[in-house]
Amino acid sequence: MKHTLDAKRLLCPMPVIRTQDRIKSLSPGDVLEVVCTDPGALNDVPAWCRINGHKVLDTKTVDDEVFIMIEVRDDGEQA
Amino acid sequence: MSKQRKAVALISGGLDSLLAAKVMLEQGVHVEGINFFTGFCVEGHTHAIRKKDKAKPKRNNALWSAEQLGIKLHIIDVIEEYKDVLLNPKHGYGQNMNPCLDCKGFMVKKAVEWIKENDFDFIITGEVIGQRPMSQRKETMPIVQRESGAGDLLLRPLCAKNLPETLPEREGWVDREKLLDFSGRTRKPQMALAEQYGFKEYASPAGGCCFLTDKNYSDKLVDMWQHRSSRDYELDDIMMLKVGRHIRPNDNFKMIVGREQGENKFMEGYRKIYPYIHCSSHKGPLVLLDGELNDSDVELAARIAARFGQGRDADEVEMSVTYPDGKNTVLKVKPMPADEISEAWYV
Ligand code: SF4
């Protein structure tokens, strides 16, 4: 399933927190596209994914908007 | 083999919490990190706002620490609950508006809740006796333990040998002999340990982990409270205190003047909340207005705003004023001469 998270206008670390909380409700294999306007998210969201075991499939920036595509993995967020 | 014990580490993004977690990992403890976002944390977003910082790598130091350690990090939004800590600190404020001791107690208390929910065994922090004048003294260590409800589930690996034994030590989950005995303001032992573990480029914030230790920021916060009927605040309010020049020409309103393109861009997001002014005849910054303004206030604000644009030396400029409901008026004004802008207006 593909899901979208609108994290526009939020400043880091809020996009990370929203991503983390959203992923908790998703299942392994789901894809989440996070849309942000804080360019810092381009570093922070992938860093959070690496740490917590999810996979970043793609990132791009279009007109000041940052898109981060994440595949939810199994070993994320078990704690 | 005995059961692997699990500890949650309070990760601020600074060196001490990084080292404390590492010391536990070295003892074979399973460690995960927890980081609290109060709204005041010094993080990448201010770099994101200000364009001049764009060359610097933007990173969230708590995430960076977790990645160095190879542990998971849980970032928790405590913006709402933190209001009470900031507004009513039992132990008062530090040098600025930083309620460090209450803040520590609050964060450890949240960690206690977290370990219960997630079935972890104990909590670690990077506190060091004597490191900070307000919150990290020999007398304050038991206060944090007591008020947070953590009791002897709270272990401070960097100075544990100077403190009474905690449950993880008594039970043999960790080896007390291999814990440390740091104390005082010196940073040398931390730096040596960082070197030993091969940590480089760690963050070393001078004052503390949040904006509340910053004098300029605290001044703006106090000014905001003094000019409102209540000290309550929203995330947007405290974000705005990080952006722009703040000018208060009258008690009833304040102007926020974008200092460069990055800030103007960020402030554009607030045009639906605050009335704003920009110069329509020349280039100039975006200016947000916070407060209740009458017509003469708006004209005064327009003249001041004109001072910060390229039309500052013109006889007359056109200033466009737009309200959150979309209503717009254009004022023709003479930019205020520099010497009429009182120093005292700057918050
Ligand atoms: S510096 Fe800020 S975040 Fe750190 S303990 Fe003090 S009040 Fe809390």
XYZ file of C-alpha atoms and ligand atoms in Angstrom:
434
model
C 0.000 0.000 0.000
C 1.215 3.475 -0.765
C 0.633 6.224 1.768
C 1.424 9.919 1.822
C 2.391 12.100 4.737
C 2.083 15.839 4.433
C 4.793 17.384 6.617
C 4.939 20.688 4.797
C 5.740 23.822 6.762
C 6.985 21.728 9.661
C 10.532 22.229 10.783
C 12.863 19.442 11.779
C 12.567 17.380 13.830
C 8.780 17.510 13.396
C 8.811 15.813 9.958
C 10.892 13.025 11.514
C 8.492 12.652 14.437
C 5.497 12.543 12.107
C 7.241 9.974 9.901
C 8.115 7.814 12.908
C 4.591 7.974 14.316
C 3.012 7.247 10.955
C 5.258 4.277 10.260
C 4.161 2.733 13.567
C 0.713 2.247 12.049
C 1.987 0.803 8.742
C 2.985 -2.741 7.809
C 6.249 -4.060 6.385
C 6.271 -3.581 2.628
C 4.111 -0.461 2.747
C 5.509 2.612 1.046
C 5.263 6.035 2.612
C 5.910 9.227 0.708
C 6.771 12.128 3.001
C 6.420 15.636 1.595
C 8.250 18.411 3.440
C 9.359 21.980 2.914
C 12.244 22.012 5.395
C 15.299 20.944 3.383
C 16.770 19.617 6.650
C 14.316 16.724 6.316
C 16.395 15.494 3.403
C 19.092 14.584 5.924
C 17.076 13.829 9.002
C 14.352 11.548 7.625
C 16.816 9.246 5.816
C 19.047 9.242 8.932
C 16.088 8.195 11.041
C 15.266 5.463 8.485
C 18.824 4.113 8.497
C 18.870 3.953 12.290
C 15.497 2.317 12.579
C 15.882 -0.125 9.729
C 13.578 1.278 7.032
C 14.599 1.758 3.438
C 14.677 5.072 1.592
C 13.715 4.292 -1.998
C 14.058 7.766 -3.433
C 14.427 11.429 -2.549
C 13.824 14.434 -4.736
C 13.319 18.161 -4.471
C 10.805 19.910 -6.699
C 10.111 23.644 -6.311
C 11.167 23.894 -2.672
C 9.292 20.729 -1.785
C 11.174 17.670 -0.641
C 9.787 14.201 -1.392
C 11.099 11.168 0.464
C 9.884 7.709 -0.466
C 10.284 5.095 2.265
C 9.702 1.375 2.290
C 8.639 0.188 5.715
C 10.794 -2.699 6.897
C 10.197 -5.365 9.427
C 12.798 -4.611 12.030
C 11.751 -1.039 12.478
C 10.035 0.166 15.607
C 9.722 -2.992 17.615
C 10.749 -1.492 20.867
C 23.781 -17.080 29.672
C 22.024 -14.362 31.604
C 19.317 -12.321 29.957
C 20.472 -9.301 27.979
C 19.259 -6.235 29.823
C 17.748 -3.277 28.029
C 18.443 0.362 28.777
C 16.990 3.474 27.280
C 19.460 6.331 26.933
C 18.431 9.972 26.974
C 20.152 11.266 23.875
C 20.466 15.026 23.653
C 22.842 15.109 20.727
C 25.767 16.226 22.892
C 28.929 14.324 23.700
C 28.025 13.214 27.221
C 24.900 11.298 26.296
C 26.755 9.746 23.379
C 29.502 8.500 25.693
C 27.122 7.283 28.398
C 25.294 5.133 25.844
C 28.570 3.836 24.459
C 29.775 2.798 27.918
C 26.603 0.706 28.280
C 26.929 -0.847 24.830
C 30.478 -1.853 25.716
C 29.055 -3.787 28.660
C 26.773 -5.746 26.396
C 23.579 -3.922 27.366
C 20.940 -3.459 24.651
C 20.551 0.299 24.311
C 17.979 2.375 22.471
C 17.886 6.147 22.481
C 15.105 8.511 23.346
C 15.074 12.187 22.508
C 12.476 14.729 23.559
C 11.380 17.576 21.341
C 10.231 20.441 23.527
C 10.003 23.021 20.745
C 13.066 24.814 22.098
C 15.698 22.309 21.046
C 18.670 23.642 19.146
C 18.387 21.681 15.977
C 18.859 21.798 12.266
C 15.756 23.851 11.576
C 17.284 27.201 12.401
C 19.966 26.408 9.892
C 17.235 25.538 7.453
C 15.617 28.910 7.964
C 18.702 31.035 7.596
C 20.169 30.832 4.182
C 23.611 31.977 5.190
C 24.055 28.698 7.040
C 23.230 26.617 3.996
C 26.831 25.705 3.351
C 27.069 23.965 6.720
C 25.845 20.410 6.790
C 22.464 20.265 8.424
C 22.132 17.446 10.814
C 20.110 16.502 13.804
C 22.686 15.725 16.452
C 20.520 13.226 18.305
C 20.052 11.215 15.093
C 23.738 11.565 14.377
C 24.619 10.249 17.860
C 22.304 7.265 17.438
C 23.853 6.476 14.095
C 27.371 6.614 15.554
C 26.247 4.227 18.259
C 24.317 1.958 15.929
C 21.203 2.188 18.092
C 17.576 3.047 17.416
C 16.334 6.483 18.334
C 12.812 7.388 19.345
C 12.023 11.081 19.096
C 9.112 12.113 21.215
C 7.020 15.230 20.832
C 6.528 16.688 24.315
C 5.642 20.214 23.225
C 2.319 20.290 25.074
C 3.468 18.689 28.323
C 6.600 20.777 28.371
C 4.597 23.990 28.723
C 3.955 23.298 32.369
C 7.651 22.624 32.970
C 8.612 25.949 31.452
C 5.778 27.996 32.898
C 5.827 26.628 36.455
C 9.262 25.282 37.287
C 9.368 24.220 40.907
C 13.109 24.804 41.051
C 13.085 28.055 39.087
C 15.127 29.134 36.101
C 18.832 29.111 35.400
C 20.742 32.073 34.058
C 18.104 32.642 31.391
C 14.674 31.083 30.960
C 16.066 27.551 31.215
C 14.291 25.451 33.855
C 17.035 22.809 33.674
C 16.403 20.936 36.891
C 12.660 20.582 36.326
C 13.367 19.762 32.702
C 15.704 16.920 33.656
C 13.168 15.556 36.126
C 10.458 15.753 33.482
C 12.502 13.980 30.835
C 13.562 11.188 33.157
C 9.934 10.820 34.236
C 8.914 10.434 30.594
C 11.662 7.855 30.228
C 10.249 5.950 33.214
C 6.886 5.788 31.437
C 8.626 4.710 28.272
C 10.548 1.821 29.841
C 7.333 0.549 31.414
C 5.473 0.643 28.108
C 8.331 -0.913 26.185
C 9.552 -3.428 28.720
C 13.021 -2.006 29.237
C 15.001 -2.437 32.445
C 16.622 0.881 33.255
C 17.460 4.411 32.179
C 20.789 6.064 31.537
C 21.749 9.712 31.132
C 24.997 11.473 30.357
C 24.848 13.582 33.504
C 28.099 14.340 35.282
C 28.291 15.690 38.827
C 29.351 19.312 38.802
C 29.169 19.665 35.032
C 26.415 22.266 35.025
C 25.931 24.807 37.783
C 22.190 24.399 38.086
C 21.094 20.957 37.119
C 24.117 18.738 37.511
C 25.336 19.083 41.072
C 25.777 16.477 43.778
C 22.594 17.753 45.485
C 20.505 17.686 42.332
C 21.263 14.112 41.339
C 18.915 12.607 43.972
C 16.277 15.274 43.175
C 16.041 14.121 39.575
C 15.941 10.514 40.741
C 13.197 11.199 43.244
C 10.990 13.608 41.336
C 11.058 11.595 38.141
C 10.049 8.463 40.006
C 13.029 6.649 38.496
C 14.636 5.893 41.845
C 17.521 3.521 41.440
C 16.568 2.594 37.893
C 18.445 5.699 36.834
C 22.105 5.099 36.111
C 24.612 7.779 35.140
C 27.489 5.786 33.662
C 29.873 8.752 33.426
C 29.843 9.507 37.146
C 28.305 6.373 38.662
C 31.316 5.646 40.825
C 30.736 8.902 42.674
C 27.116 8.014 43.371
C 25.367 5.326 45.409
C 24.874 1.974 43.735
C 21.818 1.656 41.544
C 19.713 -1.408 40.833
C 21.475 -2.314 37.549
C 24.777 -2.344 39.454
C 23.469 -4.292 42.444
C 21.834 -6.870 40.256
C 24.986 -7.267 38.195
C 23.340 -6.140 34.943
C 26.276 -3.796 34.610
C 29.730 -3.931 36.118
C 30.208 -0.955 38.447
C 33.968 -1.330 38.197
C 33.805 -0.451 34.522
C 31.695 2.657 35.056
C 33.300 6.074 35.384
C 33.970 8.674 38.012
C 33.902 11.950 36.090
C 33.128 15.093 38.007
C 33.420 18.844 37.729
C 33.297 21.255 34.842
C 36.314 19.946 32.978
C 35.630 18.396 29.583
C 38.987 16.674 29.320
C 37.909 13.183 30.453
C 35.001 13.250 28.003
C 37.266 14.312 25.188
C 39.757 11.583 26.013
C 37.010 8.965 26.092
C 35.619 10.232 22.775
C 39.078 9.851 21.329
C 39.359 6.331 22.705
C 36.035 5.352 21.111
C 36.926 7.124 17.874
C 34.104 9.671 17.987
C 34.849 12.734 15.910
C 32.848 15.818 14.954
C 30.580 15.494 17.935
C 28.469 18.494 18.860
C 29.535 20.625 21.782
C 26.873 23.221 22.487
C 28.298 25.945 24.709
C 25.329 26.793 26.888
C 23.057 23.812 26.930
C 20.829 21.738 24.758
C 18.131 24.304 24.059
C 17.309 27.877 23.125
C 16.138 28.646 26.631
C 19.769 28.991 27.709
C 20.231 31.737 25.111
C 19.900 35.282 26.397
C 18.516 36.805 23.188
C 15.967 34.088 22.846
C 14.928 34.333 26.498
C 14.533 38.116 26.169
C 12.143 37.633 23.270
C 10.193 35.027 25.153
C 9.825 37.263 28.198
C 8.811 40.187 25.973
C 6.129 38.023 24.367
C 4.764 37.006 27.759
C 4.808 40.554 29.088
C 2.731 41.768 26.194
C 0.112 39.075 26.225
C -2.615 38.437 28.712
C -1.406 34.892 29.281
C 1.924 33.113 29.249
C 0.514 30.219 27.290
C 2.139 29.665 23.914
C 1.842 27.619 20.761
C 4.632 26.020 18.761
C 4.263 28.739 16.117
C 4.891 31.433 18.728
C 8.127 29.933 19.917
C 9.281 29.205 16.372
C 8.734 32.837 15.420
C 11.039 33.899 18.238
C 13.867 32.186 16.384
C 13.323 34.157 13.197
C 13.932 37.749 12.122
C 14.531 41.017 13.896
C 11.914 41.679 16.526
C 10.960 45.326 16.900
C 8.392 46.612 19.363
C 7.649 50.287 18.706
C 4.527 50.187 20.870
C 3.289 48.014 23.698
C 0.392 46.737 21.631
C 2.321 45.315 18.693
C 5.577 43.852 17.526
C 7.099 43.615 14.068
C 9.104 40.631 12.839
C 11.395 41.680 10.017
C 12.952 38.984 7.830
C 16.733 39.349 7.752
C 17.397 37.503 4.552
C 15.802 35.373 1.899
C 15.684 32.159 3.901
C 13.839 33.855 6.724
C 11.467 35.670 4.370
C 10.652 32.369 2.767
C 9.993 30.732 6.101
C 7.871 33.652 7.292
C 5.720 33.452 4.160
C 4.207 30.372 5.714
C 2.744 32.576 8.459
C 0.902 35.037 6.223
C -2.403 33.423 7.051
C -1.863 33.926 10.769
C -0.329 37.389 11.003
C -0.997 40.611 9.037
C 2.067 41.375 6.959
C 3.726 44.244 5.163
C 5.927 44.259 2.134
C 7.171 47.031 -0.081
C 5.480 47.047 -3.472
C 7.570 49.829 -5.032
C 11.018 48.536 -4.067
C 12.659 45.340 -2.916
C 12.401 44.678 0.779
C 11.852 42.112 3.505
C 8.667 40.485 4.590
C 7.415 41.968 7.853
C 4.895 40.206 10.061
C 2.819 42.130 12.590
C 1.950 40.568 15.908
C -0.619 42.326 18.124
C -3.667 44.570 17.870
C -2.920 47.498 15.589
C -4.968 50.612 14.838
C -4.526 52.684 11.659
C -1.775 54.868 13.037
C 0.104 51.788 14.294
C -0.096 50.286 10.823
C 1.302 53.470 9.315
C 4.102 53.546 11.881
C 4.887 49.909 11.126
C 4.885 50.628 7.393
C 7.366 53.482 7.840
C 9.661 51.318 9.937
C 9.339 48.406 7.517
C 10.278 50.731 4.646
C 13.543 51.454 6.446
C 14.638 47.850 5.919
C 14.024 47.830 2.154
C 15.905 49.201 -0.805
C 13.626 52.244 -0.872
C 14.975 53.382 2.498
C 16.340 56.636 1.060
C 13.408 57.397 -1.262
C 11.030 60.260 -0.437
C 8.080 57.954 -0.655
C 7.529 54.221 -1.026
C 4.458 52.061 -1.429
C 3.878 49.582 1.347
C 1.324 46.869 0.920
C -0.451 45.675 4.053
C -2.336 42.379 3.914
C -4.516 40.888 6.620
C -5.127 37.203 7.277
C -8.662 37.546 5.814
C -7.112 38.685 2.517
C -7.963 42.383 2.906
C -5.206 44.530 1.445
C -4.340 48.220 1.527
C -1.451 50.109 0.010
C 0.059 52.978 1.980
C 2.331 55.639 0.561
C 4.797 56.492 3.296
C 8.136 58.112 3.894
C 10.634 55.577 5.237
C 11.567 56.315 8.808
C 15.066 57.800 9.103
C 17.526 55.491 10.820
C 18.047 57.804 13.787
C 14.342 57.779 14.608
C 14.307 54.040 15.116
C 14.951 53.739 18.810
C 17.430 51.135 20.019
C 14.967 50.368 22.785
C 12.466 49.080 20.256
C 14.686 46.114 19.434
C 13.602 43.157 21.522
S 19.248 23.308 28.444
Fe 17.068 23.216 27.926
S 16.703 21.072 27.313
Fe 18.669 21.130 28.407
S 18.134 20.633 30.558
Fe 18.134 22.889 30.350
S 16.028 23.440 29.883
Fe 16.234 21.243 29.486
